[in-house]
mmCIF file of C-alpha atoms in Angstrom:
data_model
loop_
_atom_site.group_PDB
_atom_site.id
_atom_site.type_symbol
_atom_site.label_atom_id
_atom_site.label_comp_id
_atom_site.label_asym_id
_atom_site.label_seq_id
_atom_site.Cartn_x
_atom_site.Cartn_y
_atom_site.Cartn_z
ATOM 1 C CA UNK H 290 68.222 36.236 -24.655
ATOM 2 C CA UNK H 291 72.037 36.573 -25.037
ATOM 3 C CA UNK H 292 74.041 36.493 -21.438
ATOM 4 C CA UNK H 293 76.844 34.890 -19.920
ATOM 5 C CA UNK H 294 76.803 31.641 -18.509
ATOM 6 C CA UNK H 295 80.181 30.663 -17.391
ATOM 7 C CA UNK H 296 80.148 31.317 -13.424
ATOM 8 C CA UNK H 297 84.125 32.326 -13.472
ATOM 9 C CA UNK H 298 83.837 35.051 -16.386
ATOM 10 C CA UNK H 299 80.701 36.545 -14.698
ATOM 11 C CA UNK H 300 82.982 36.411 -11.506
ATOM 12 C CA UNK H 301 85.761 38.109 -13.250
ATOM 13 C CA UNK H 302 83.681 40.797 -14.593
ATOM 14 C CA UNK H 303 81.912 41.392 -11.710
ATOM 15 C CA UNK H 304 84.945 42.010 -9.613
ATOM 16 C CA UNK H 305 86.138 44.319 -11.965
ATOM 17 C CA UNK H 306 83.156 46.288 -12.280
ATOM 18 C CA UNK H 307 82.753 46.268 -8.366
ATOM 19 C CA UNK H 308 86.945 47.397 -8.393
ATOM 20 C CA UNK H 309 85.983 50.425 -10.416
ATOM 21 C CA UNK H 310 82.507 51.205 -8.050
ATOM 22 C CA UNK H 311 84.587 51.410 -4.957
ATOM 23 C CA UNK H 312 88.082 53.053 -6.336
ATOM 24 C CA UNK H 313 90.912 53.061 -4.012
ATOM 25 C CA UNK H 314 90.797 52.168 -0.758
ATOM 26 C CA UNK H 315 93.396 52.424 2.094
ATOM 27 C CA UNK H 316 93.471 48.749 3.114
ATOM 28 C CA UNK H 317 95.687 45.918 2.158
ATOM 29 C CA UNK H 318 94.987 43.450 -1.102
ATOM 30 C CA UNK H 319 93.479 40.925 1.469
ATOM 31 C CA UNK H 320 91.496 43.033 2.952
ATOM 32 C CA UNK H 321 90.472 44.878 -0.098
ATOM 33 C CA UNK H 322 89.000 40.918 -1.234
ATOM 34 C CA UNK H 323 86.909 40.702 1.571
ATOM 35 C CA UNK H 324 85.081 44.241 1.045
ATOM 36 C CA UNK H 325 84.718 42.960 -2.775
ATOM 37 C CA UNK H 326 82.992 40.197 -2.013
ATOM 38 C CA UNK H 327 80.329 41.835 0.395
ATOM 39 C CA UNK H 328 79.480 44.209 -2.528
ATOM 40 C CA UNK H 329 79.433 41.079 -4.801
ATOM 41 C CA UNK H 330 76.861 39.315 -2.730
ATOM 42 C CA UNK H 331 74.848 42.249 -1.833
ATOM 43 C CA UNK H 332 74.809 43.979 -5.108
ATOM 44 C CA UNK H 333 75.207 47.507 -2.879
ATOM 45 C CA UNK H 334 78.662 49.276 -3.091
ATOM 46 C CA UNK H 335 77.828 51.333 -0.201
ATOM 47 C CA UNK H 336 79.069 48.162 1.848
ATOM 48 C CA UNK H 337 82.655 49.724 0.691
ATOM 49 C CA UNK H 338 82.523 52.402 3.300
ATOM 50 C CA UNK H 339 80.546 50.093 6.517
ATOM 51 C CA UNK H 340 82.520 47.135 6.959
ATOM 52 C CA UNK H 341 85.140 47.305 9.503
ATOM 53 C CA UNK H 342 87.272 45.353 11.380
ATOM 54 C CA UNK H 343 90.265 44.836 14.348
ATOM 55 C CA UNK H 344 93.609 45.590 13.639
ATOM 56 C CA UNK H 345 94.912 42.139 11.365
ATOM 57 C CA UNK H 346 91.209 40.702 11.636
ATOM 58 C CA UNK H 347 91.650 39.380 7.996
ATOM 59 C CA UNK H 348 94.861 37.876 8.254
ATOM 60 C CA UNK H 349 94.183 36.259 11.458
ATOM 61 C CA UNK H 350 90.947 34.933 10.289
ATOM 62 C CA UNK H 351 92.662 33.414 7.318
ATOM 63 C CA UNK H 352 94.934 31.897 9.213
ATOM 64 C CA UNK H 353 92.834 30.369 11.449
ATOM 65 C CA UNK H 354 90.932 28.568 8.340
ATOM 66 C CA UNK H 355 93.951 27.614 6.922
ATOM 67 C CA UNK H 356 94.943 25.694 10.316
ATOM 68 C CA UNK H 357 91.204 23.892 10.462
ATOM 69 C CA UNK H 358 89.346 26.180 12.417
ATOM 70 C CA UNK H 359 85.749 25.075 12.219
ATOM 71 C CA UNK H 360 83.108 28.007 11.432
ATOM 72 C CA UNK H 361 80.028 28.248 13.966
ATOM 73 C CA UNK H 362 76.815 30.605 12.610
ATOM 74 C CA UNK H 363 73.478 31.391 13.761
ATOM 75 C CA UNK H 364 71.535 30.595 11.398
ATOM 76 C CA UNK H 365 71.228 27.860 8.717
ATOM 77 C CA UNK H 366 71.119 30.650 6.075
ATOM 78 C CA UNK H 367 75.193 31.364 7.343
ATOM 79 C CA UNK H 368 75.923 27.850 7.547
ATOM 80 C CA UNK H 369 74.848 26.724 3.592
ATOM 81 C CA UNK H 370 76.302 30.266 2.189
ATOM 82 C CA UNK H 371 79.849 29.136 4.092
ATOM 83 C CA UNK H 372 82.012 27.332 1.097
ATOM 84 C CA UNK H 373 82.430 24.250 3.120
ATOM 85 C CA UNK H 374 84.499 22.385 0.007
ATOM 86 C CA UNK H 375 86.994 24.884 0.736
ATOM 87 C CA UNK H 376 86.948 24.274 4.404
ATOM 88 C CA UNK H 377 87.039 20.820 4.727
ATOM 89 C CA UNK H 378 89.994 21.040 2.446
ATOM 90 C CA UNK H 379 91.875 22.205 5.576
ATOM 91 C CA UNK H 380 89.977 20.095 8.319
ATOM 92 C CA UNK H 381 87.131 22.623 9.384
ATOM 93 C CA UNK H 382 83.769 22.209 9.514
ATOM 94 C CA UNK H 383 80.957 24.579 9.474
ATOM 95 C CA UNK H 384 78.428 23.887 12.572
ATOM 96 C CA UNK H 385 75.259 25.453 12.969
ATOM 97 C CA UNK H 386 74.532 25.690 16.293
ATOM 98 C CA UNK H 387 70.766 25.953 16.799
ATOM 99 C CA UNK H 388 70.107 22.992 15.432
ATOM 100 C CA UNK H 389 72.062 20.480 17.324
ATOM 101 C CA UNK H 390 69.354 18.336 19.123
ATOM 102 C CA UNK H 391 70.939 19.055 22.522
ATOM 103 C CA UNK H 392 70.179 22.774 21.985
ATOM 104 C CA UNK H 393 67.034 22.526 20.614
ATOM 105 C CA UNK H 394 66.075 20.143 23.571
ATOM 106 C CA UNK H 395 67.949 22.497 26.309
ATOM 107 C CA UNK H 396 66.388 25.852 24.985
ATOM 108 C CA UNK H 397 62.718 24.155 25.195
ATOM 109 C CA UNK H 398 63.656 23.257 28.660
ATOM 110 C CA UNK H 399 64.726 26.890 29.793
ATOM 111 C CA UNK H 400 62.581 29.042 27.706
ATOM 112 C CA UNK H 401 65.814 30.788 26.289
ATOM 113 C CA UNK H 402 66.182 31.446 22.384
ATOM 114 C CA UNK H 403 68.031 28.378 20.516
ATOM 115 C CA UNK H 404 70.767 30.809 19.545
ATOM 116 C CA UNK H 405 72.078 31.610 22.738
ATOM 117 C CA UNK H 406 71.475 28.457 24.079
ATOM 118 C CA UNK H 407 73.645 27.055 21.253
ATOM 119 C CA UNK H 408 76.591 29.377 21.959
ATOM 120 C CA UNK H 409 76.496 28.751 26.180
ATOM 121 C CA UNK H 410 76.292 24.895 25.527
ATOM 122 C CA UNK H 411 79.057 24.925 22.448
ATOM 123 C CA UNK H 412 81.467 27.551 24.020
ATOM 124 C CA UNK H 413 84.379 24.833 24.869
ATOM 125 C CA UNK H 414 84.411 24.126 21.237
ATOM 126 C CA UNK H 415 84.867 27.358 19.907
ATOM 127 C CA UNK H 416 88.168 28.120 21.369
ATOM 128 C CA UNK H 417 90.288 29.001 18.006
ATOM 129 C CA UNK H 418 87.166 29.080 15.855
ATOM 130 C CA UNK H 419 85.506 31.969 13.458
ATOM 131 C CA UNK H 420 82.344 32.444 14.575
ATOM 132 C CA UNK H 421 79.773 34.166 12.030
ATOM 133 C CA UNK H 422 76.613 35.871 13.682
ATOM 134 C CA UNK H 423 74.427 36.650 10.222
ATOM 135 C CA UNK H 424 70.799 37.073 11.752
ATOM 136 C CA UNK H 425 70.166 37.648 15.714
ATOM 137 C CA UNK H 426 71.411 40.752 17.662
ATOM 138 C CA UNK H 427 71.211 38.835 20.839
ATOM 139 C CA UNK H 428 73.067 35.745 19.522
ATOM 140 C CA UNK H 429 76.095 38.377 19.107
ATOM 141 C CA UNK H 430 75.547 40.248 22.459
ATOM 142 C CA UNK H 431 75.470 36.882 24.266
ATOM 143 C CA UNK H 432 78.703 35.368 22.597
ATOM 144 C CA UNK H 433 80.279 38.394 23.866
ATOM 145 C CA UNK H 434 79.159 38.307 27.085
ATOM 146 C CA UNK H 435 80.989 34.608 26.793
ATOM 147 C CA UNK H 436 83.851 35.723 25.583
ATOM 148 C CA UNK H 437 83.828 38.814 28.353
ATOM 149 C CA UNK H 438 83.449 35.879 30.907
ATOM 150 C CA UNK H 439 86.506 34.268 29.580
ATOM 151 C CA UNK H 440 84.096 31.021 28.418
ATOM 152 C CA UNK H 441 85.372 30.763 25.204
ATOM 153 C CA UNK H 442 87.694 32.859 23.084
ATOM 154 C CA UNK H 443 87.438 32.418 19.400
ATOM 155 C CA UNK H 444 90.218 33.338 16.646
ATOM 156 C CA UNK H 445 87.375 35.548 15.242
ATOM 157 C CA UNK H 446 84.044 36.756 14.984
ATOM 158 C CA UNK H 447 82.670 37.856 11.841
ATOM 159 C CA UNK H 448 79.421 39.398 13.285
ATOM 160 C CA UNK H 449 77.012 41.149 10.633
ATOM 161 C CA UNK H 450 73.031 41.295 12.224
ATOM 162 C CA UNK H 451 70.786 42.875 10.699
ATOM 163 C CA UNK H 452 67.808 45.395 11.224
ATOM 164 C CA UNK H 453 66.416 48.067 13.655
ATOM 165 C CA UNK H 454 66.402 46.580 16.745
ATOM 166 C CA UNK H 455 69.614 46.041 18.553
ATOM 167 C CA UNK H 456 71.937 45.073 15.244
ATOM 168 C CA UNK H 457 73.676 48.224 15.365
ATOM 169 C CA UNK H 458 74.031 48.282 18.798
ATOM 170 C CA UNK H 459 75.502 44.577 18.681
ATOM 171 C CA UNK H 460 78.003 45.426 16.468
ATOM 172 C CA UNK H 461 79.181 48.705 18.299
ATOM 173 C CA UNK H 462 79.640 46.470 21.264
ATOM 174 C CA UNK H 463 81.421 43.819 18.928
ATOM 175 C CA UNK H 464 83.883 46.459 18.025
ATOM 176 C CA UNK H 465 84.479 47.170 22.034
ATOM 177 C CA UNK H 466 84.798 43.774 22.838
ATOM 178 C CA UNK H 467 88.335 41.863 23.807
ATOM 179 C CA UNK H 468 88.500 39.569 20.307
ATOM 180 C CA UNK H 469 89.685 40.085 16.556
ATOM 181 C CA UNK H 470 86.420 41.113 14.317
ATOM 182 C CA UNK H 471 84.842 41.717 11.306
ATOM 183 C CA UNK H 472 81.579 43.488 11.064
ATOM 184 C CA UNK H 473 79.709 46.218 8.883
ATOM 185 C CA UNK H 474 78.198 49.079 10.665
ATOM 186 C CA UNK H 475 74.427 50.159 11.084
ATOM 187 C CA UNK H 476 71.292 48.738 10.102
ATOM 188 C CA UNK H 477 72.311 46.810 7.524
ATOM 189 C CA UNK H 478 73.240 43.265 7.518
ATOM 190 C CA UNK H 479 72.650 39.665 6.994
ATOM 191 C CA UNK H 480 73.459 36.228 6.637
ATOM 192 C CA UNK H 481 74.383 36.580 3.111
ATOM 193 C CA UNK H 482 77.247 39.089 4.144
ATOM 194 C CA UNK H 483 78.479 37.113 6.960
ATOM 195 C CA UNK H 484 78.884 34.046 4.652
ATOM 196 C CA UNK H 485 80.709 36.253 2.141
ATOM 197 C CA UNK H 486 82.811 37.381 4.840
ATOM 198 C CA UNK H 487 83.940 33.994 5.643
ATOM 199 C CA UNK H 488 84.266 32.951 2.072
ATOM 200 C CA UNK H 489 86.370 36.041 1.105
ATOM 201 C CA UNK H 490 88.875 34.411 3.645
ATOM 202 C CA UNK H 491 88.489 30.924 2.560
ATOM 203 C CA UNK H 492 89.027 32.017 -0.865
ATOM 204 C CA UNK H 493 92.826 33.639 0.328
ATOM 205 C CA UNK H 494 94.006 30.502 2.549
ATOM 206 C CA UNK H 495 97.939 29.375 1.290
ATOM 207 C CA UNK W 259 74.497 44.791 28.047
ATOM 208 C CA UNK W 260 70.454 45.514 28.167
ATOM 209 C CA UNK W 261 68.627 44.089 25.339
ATOM 210 C CA UNK W 262 65.336 42.991 24.316
ATOM 211 C CA UNK W 263 65.656 38.929 23.810
ATOM 212 C CA UNK W 264 61.997 37.959 22.990
ATOM 213 C CA UNK W 265 61.616 37.395 19.193
ATOM 214 C CA UNK W 266 58.019 38.403 18.981
ATOM 215 C CA UNK W 267 59.007 41.687 20.580
ATOM 216 C CA UNK W 268 61.609 42.419 18.552
ATOM 217 C CA UNK W 269 59.572 41.576 15.499
ATOM 218 C CA UNK W 270 56.605 43.760 16.309
ATOM 219 C CA UNK W 271 59.175 46.806 17.352
ATOM 220 C CA UNK W 272 61.404 46.230 14.348
ATOM 221 C CA UNK W 273 58.392 46.559 11.937
ATOM 222 C CA UNK W 274 56.622 49.742 13.790
ATOM 223 C CA UNK W 275 60.239 51.145 12.845
ATOM 224 C CA UNK W 276 59.963 50.210 9.492
ATOM 225 C CA UNK W 277 56.222 51.459 8.891
ATOM 226 C CA UNK W 278 57.950 54.877 10.072
ATOM 227 C CA UNK W 279 60.789 55.022 7.664
ATOM 228 C CA UNK W 280 58.957 53.651 4.751
ATOM 229 C CA UNK W 281 56.169 55.958 5.076
ATOM 230 C CA UNK W 282 52.737 55.662 2.763
ATOM 231 C CA UNK W 283 52.819 53.919 -0.157
ATOM 232 C CA UNK W 284 49.935 53.475 -2.867
ATOM 233 C CA UNK W 285 49.719 49.352 -2.097
ATOM 234 C CA UNK W 286 47.533 47.215 -0.582
ATOM 235 C CA UNK W 287 47.651 45.796 3.278
ATOM 236 C CA UNK W 288 48.905 42.468 1.829
ATOM 237 C CA UNK W 289 51.835 44.014 -0.808
ATOM 238 C CA UNK W 290 52.795 46.322 1.707
ATOM 239 C CA UNK W 291 53.668 43.299 3.870
ATOM 240 C CA UNK W 292 56.147 42.174 1.311
ATOM 241 C CA UNK W 293 57.759 45.615 1.185
ATOM 242 C CA UNK W 294 58.153 45.310 4.784
ATOM 243 C CA UNK W 295 59.596 42.148 4.909
ATOM 244 C CA UNK W 296 62.070 42.707 2.303
ATOM 245 C CA UNK W 297 63.217 46.056 4.442
ATOM 246 C CA UNK W 298 63.638 43.664 7.756
ATOM 247 C CA UNK W 299 65.984 41.137 6.355
ATOM 248 C CA UNK W 300 68.052 43.879 4.657
ATOM 249 C CA UNK W 301 67.910 46.617 6.818
ATOM 250 C CA UNK W 302 67.706 48.659 3.918
ATOM 251 C CA UNK W 303 64.657 50.597 3.394
ATOM 252 C CA UNK W 304 65.859 51.575 -0.197
ATOM 253 C CA UNK W 305 63.917 48.436 -0.959
ATOM 254 C CA UNK W 306 60.763 49.848 -0.544
ATOM 255 C CA UNK W 307 61.640 51.706 -3.786
ATOM 256 C CA UNK W 308 62.486 48.867 -5.609
ATOM 257 C CA UNK W 309 60.377 46.212 -4.969
ATOM 258 C CA UNK W 310 57.812 45.516 -8.077
ATOM 259 C CA UNK W 311 55.274 42.892 -9.279
ATOM 260 C CA UNK W 312 53.114 41.991 -11.977
ATOM 261 C CA UNK W 313 49.063 43.065 -11.004
ATOM 262 C CA UNK W 314 47.912 41.175 -8.544
ATOM 263 C CA UNK W 315 51.094 38.716 -8.077
ATOM 264 C CA UNK W 316 50.794 39.327 -4.280
ATOM 265 C CA UNK W 317 47.656 37.617 -3.776
ATOM 266 C CA UNK W 318 48.248 35.055 -6.177
ATOM 267 C CA UNK W 319 51.243 34.146 -4.625
ATOM 268 C CA UNK W 320 49.331 33.899 -1.396
ATOM 269 C CA UNK W 321 46.810 31.590 -3.171
ATOM 270 C CA UNK W 322 49.106 29.361 -4.488
ATOM 271 C CA UNK W 323 51.150 28.529 -1.346
ATOM 272 C CA UNK W 324 47.579 28.269 0.960
ATOM 273 C CA UNK W 325 46.788 25.606 -1.880
ATOM 274 C CA UNK W 326 50.024 23.669 -0.914
ATOM 275 C CA UNK W 327 52.035 25.011 -4.148
ATOM 276 C CA UNK W 328 55.414 23.770 -3.466
ATOM 277 C CA UNK W 329 58.532 26.339 -3.940
ATOM 278 C CA UNK W 330 61.668 25.432 -5.968
ATOM 279 C CA UNK W 331 64.714 27.437 -5.467
ATOM 280 C CA UNK W 332 67.694 27.977 -7.287
ATOM 281 C CA UNK W 333 69.946 28.088 -4.659
ATOM 282 C CA UNK W 334 70.622 26.296 -0.928
ATOM 283 C CA UNK W 335 70.482 29.494 0.870
ATOM 284 C CA UNK W 336 66.997 30.059 -0.514
ATOM 285 C CA UNK W 337 66.086 26.642 0.385
ATOM 286 C CA UNK W 338 66.526 27.160 3.940
ATOM 287 C CA UNK W 339 65.722 30.857 4.581
ATOM 288 C CA UNK W 340 62.257 29.775 3.224
ATOM 289 C CA UNK W 341 59.809 28.902 6.236
ATOM 290 C CA UNK W 342 59.051 25.120 5.398
ATOM 291 C CA UNK W 343 57.159 25.055 8.941
ATOM 292 C CA UNK W 344 54.422 26.822 7.556
ATOM 293 C CA UNK W 345 54.832 25.733 3.835
ATOM 294 C CA UNK W 346 54.433 21.921 4.671
ATOM 295 C CA UNK W 347 51.412 22.515 6.877
ATOM 296 C CA UNK W 348 49.388 23.263 3.593
ATOM 297 C CA UNK W 349 51.225 20.500 1.655
ATOM 298 C CA UNK W 350 53.926 22.108 -0.023
ATOM 299 C CA UNK W 351 57.791 21.537 0.177
ATOM 300 C CA UNK W 352 60.909 23.679 -0.792
ATOM 301 C CA UNK W 353 62.874 22.020 -3.690
ATOM 302 C CA UNK W 354 66.379 23.247 -4.135
ATOM 303 C CA UNK W 355 66.823 22.272 -7.893
ATOM 304 C CA UNK W 356 70.450 22.155 -8.252
ATOM 305 C CA UNK W 357 71.265 19.679 -5.117
ATOM 306 C CA UNK W 358 69.035 17.061 -6.740
ATOM 307 C CA UNK W 359 71.305 13.870 -7.858
ATOM 308 C CA UNK W 360 69.997 13.563 -11.347
ATOM 309 C CA UNK W 361 70.876 17.395 -11.526
ATOM 310 C CA UNK W 362 74.446 17.173 -10.366
ATOM 311 C CA UNK W 363 74.637 13.900 -13.102
ATOM 312 C CA UNK W 364 73.594 15.554 -15.687
ATOM 313 C CA UNK W 365 74.818 19.081 -15.316
ATOM 314 C CA UNK W 366 78.343 16.788 -15.391
ATOM 315 C CA UNK W 367 77.507 14.568 -18.571
ATOM 316 C CA UNK W 368 76.482 17.840 -20.409
ATOM 317 C CA UNK W 369 78.673 21.069 -19.076
ATOM 318 C CA UNK W 370 75.631 23.212 -18.256
ATOM 319 C CA UNK W 371 75.599 25.069 -14.873
ATOM 320 C CA UNK W 372 73.314 23.189 -12.472
ATOM 321 C CA UNK W 373 70.950 25.840 -11.878
ATOM 322 C CA UNK W 374 70.085 25.777 -15.764
ATOM 323 C CA UNK W 375 70.012 22.024 -15.356
ATOM 324 C CA UNK W 376 67.796 21.777 -12.694
ATOM 325 C CA UNK W 377 65.107 23.848 -14.163
ATOM 326 C CA UNK W 378 65.390 22.055 -17.212
ATOM 327 C CA UNK W 379 65.015 18.144 -15.688
ATOM 328 C CA UNK W 380 61.919 20.012 -13.039
ATOM 329 C CA UNK W 381 60.151 21.922 -15.396
ATOM 330 C CA UNK W 382 57.210 19.752 -15.837
ATOM 331 C CA UNK W 383 57.128 19.158 -11.864
ATOM 332 C CA UNK W 384 57.082 23.425 -11.847
ATOM 333 C CA UNK W 385 53.650 23.629 -13.378
ATOM 334 C CA UNK W 386 51.577 25.705 -10.917
ATOM 335 C CA UNK W 387 54.444 26.208 -8.295
ATOM 336 C CA UNK W 388 56.246 29.145 -6.760
ATOM 337 C CA UNK W 389 59.950 29.771 -7.933
ATOM 338 C CA UNK W 390 62.452 31.644 -5.913
ATOM 339 C CA UNK W 391 65.665 32.680 -7.866
ATOM 340 C CA UNK W 392 68.165 34.529 -5.342
ATOM 341 C CA UNK W 393 71.292 34.230 -6.682
ATOM 342 C CA UNK W 394 72.179 33.357 -10.608
ATOM 343 C CA UNK W 395 70.604 35.771 -13.420
ATOM 344 C CA UNK W 396 71.218 32.550 -15.777
ATOM 345 C CA UNK W 397 69.335 30.533 -13.251
ATOM 346 C CA UNK W 398 66.552 33.103 -14.069
ATOM 347 C CA UNK W 399 66.919 33.855 -17.740
ATOM 348 C CA UNK W 400 67.004 30.148 -18.428
ATOM 349 C CA UNK W 401 63.460 29.574 -16.499
ATOM 350 C CA UNK W 402 62.029 32.076 -18.514
ATOM 351 C CA UNK W 403 62.947 30.489 -21.775
ATOM 352 C CA UNK W 404 61.539 27.440 -20.539
ATOM 353 C CA UNK W 405 58.067 29.547 -19.746
ATOM 354 C CA UNK W 406 58.538 31.095 -23.034
ATOM 355 C CA UNK W 407 58.692 27.733 -24.611
ATOM 356 C CA UNK W 408 55.405 26.260 -22.935
ATOM 357 C CA UNK W 409 57.796 23.859 -21.224
ATOM 358 C CA UNK W 410 56.343 25.274 -17.645
ATOM 359 C CA UNK W 411 53.726 27.324 -16.055
ATOM 360 C CA UNK W 412 54.868 28.501 -12.458
ATOM 361 C CA UNK W 413 51.963 30.380 -10.438
ATOM 362 C CA UNK W 414 54.626 33.015 -9.480
ATOM 363 C CA UNK W 415 58.148 33.669 -10.089
ATOM 364 C CA UNK W 416 60.248 35.712 -7.017
ATOM 365 C CA UNK W 417 63.372 36.703 -8.900
ATOM 366 C CA UNK W 418 66.085 38.746 -7.365
ATOM 367 C CA UNK W 419 69.227 37.495 -8.259
ATOM 368 C CA UNK W 420 72.072 40.123 -7.334
ATOM 369 C CA UNK W 421 75.079 41.831 -8.983
ATOM 370 C CA UNK W 422 76.562 43.552 -11.489
ATOM 371 C CA UNK W 423 76.258 41.245 -14.176
ATOM 372 C CA UNK W 424 73.108 40.305 -15.877
ATOM 373 C CA UNK W 425 71.083 40.565 -12.470
ATOM 374 C CA UNK W 426 69.223 43.564 -13.662
ATOM 375 C CA UNK W 427 68.719 42.649 -16.938
ATOM 376 C CA UNK W 428 67.427 39.321 -15.628
ATOM 377 C CA UNK W 429 65.263 40.645 -13.405
ATOM 378 C CA UNK W 430 64.017 43.393 -16.455
ATOM 379 C CA UNK W 431 63.274 40.581 -18.686
ATOM 380 C CA UNK W 432 61.303 39.006 -15.891
ATOM 381 C CA UNK W 433 58.827 41.935 -15.950
ATOM 382 C CA UNK W 434 58.559 41.759 -19.549
ATOM 383 C CA UNK W 435 57.604 37.580 -19.271
ATOM 384 C CA UNK W 436 54.526 36.298 -19.273
ATOM 385 C CA UNK W 437 54.126 35.131 -15.924
ATOM 386 C CA UNK W 438 53.260 36.663 -12.779
ATOM 387 C CA UNK W 439 56.252 37.926 -10.660
ATOM 388 C CA UNK W 440 57.519 39.924 -7.828
ATOM 389 C CA UNK W 441 61.048 41.382 -8.118
ATOM 390 C CA UNK W 442 63.394 44.347 -6.702
ATOM 391 C CA UNK W 443 64.841 46.067 -9.663
ATOM 392 C CA UNK W 444 68.654 46.887 -10.074
ATOM 393 C CA UNK W 445 71.758 45.445 -9.057
ATOM 394 C CA UNK W 446 70.804 44.901 -5.695
ATOM 395 C CA UNK W 447 69.470 41.363 -4.424
ATOM 396 C CA UNK W 448 70.037 38.154 -2.955
ATOM 397 C CA UNK W 449 68.827 34.786 -1.636
ATOM 398 C CA UNK W 450 67.976 36.341 1.570
ATOM 399 C CA UNK W 451 65.650 38.569 -0.116
ATOM 400 C CA UNK W 452 63.750 36.037 -2.263
ATOM 401 C CA UNK W 453 63.338 33.854 0.957
ATOM 402 C CA UNK W 454 61.928 37.176 2.568
ATOM 403 C CA UNK W 455 59.146 37.716 -0.503
ATOM 404 C CA UNK W 456 58.152 33.652 -0.051
ATOM 405 C CA UNK W 457 58.110 34.003 3.834
ATOM 406 C CA UNK W 458 56.157 37.184 3.788
ATOM 407 C CA UNK W 459 53.194 35.379 1.618
ATOM 408 C CA UNK W 460 53.225 32.252 3.705
ATOM 409 C CA UNK W 461 52.706 34.490 6.361
ATOM 410 C CA UNK W 462 49.199 35.804 4.988
ATOM 411 C CA UNK W 463 47.628 32.543 4.231
ATOM 412 C CA UNK W 464 44.497 32.145 5.248
#
């Protein structure tokens, strides 16, 4: 079996193929790299038509990460998908809210989901942070209620919940919220996509 | 914002919706649950047409996991996506080959990729195991060369590499190999899908 084994050569060739597949788009070079990385991580060129952001969200996210903002994730698959080597160079960390012992204990006490409990408890620490929600619509809905109530002010919310029950609605609510965002519309989404969007910004830090 | 917050209610409703979307399929009840979980984890009903397996692969995988087989993954996103609570009940563990210190050291020494090095070093431990490769075509190609050389005999290979450079070819090679397999054809794939396939089998253990 003959195949390319150099990871850089694979990625370069992959990005060239993706460029051809998605064709010209009315976005900036920075934004295009976000779209391309989502297509790269899913193998699905349809995502070029599904990625949405608020005005300036991509440069806002890059700037936040470059000044050392941490990334708060809803699930461990997003946590391990984020390129923590690049993040920690600038001083940021990846925090998966649901795994903290105080979150587990408080969720058991109240009967609320761990994702909701996590954002409740960590809200004060999320000011200026990048939030990456790749799995649960409930986590995104709850985060938006905290933002609306003025309990936290993230620099950027990357919200890509997946599925047929509440996911599309949670992402629609994100586009109406008073916070910079990046999302993908519809039922498709997932933790791999949330991590890919964050990584595309980490790779573009000055 | 009004939304369902009970995870079980969300999953039940989601699986009902997916049943309607994918319609009747010429597969067993066990196999259908694998397909449904892939659609559930991606929000993409097209996967119902892309999932492939060798004859009997789903019951073979369920039986292996039920007797305590471990799951060897190529990347950490698959490792954390696998339901380790269910796996450990039967005695299995999730092993992410590329993170073991001996693998990191040997890859640095030889200049080979960590994924390839990992399967080289761990081959003797993978007899009877379930292998879940969600990311790198090179990892899947290399595993198949080890199987062909008789250096390991997994119970099942779940291979769902993603992308435009080698992924489809690696999955095609998997369908030709002398080992039970579950895959998705084409460019689409990913670590979330590999984990979902393993979890669909874990959930069906007797």
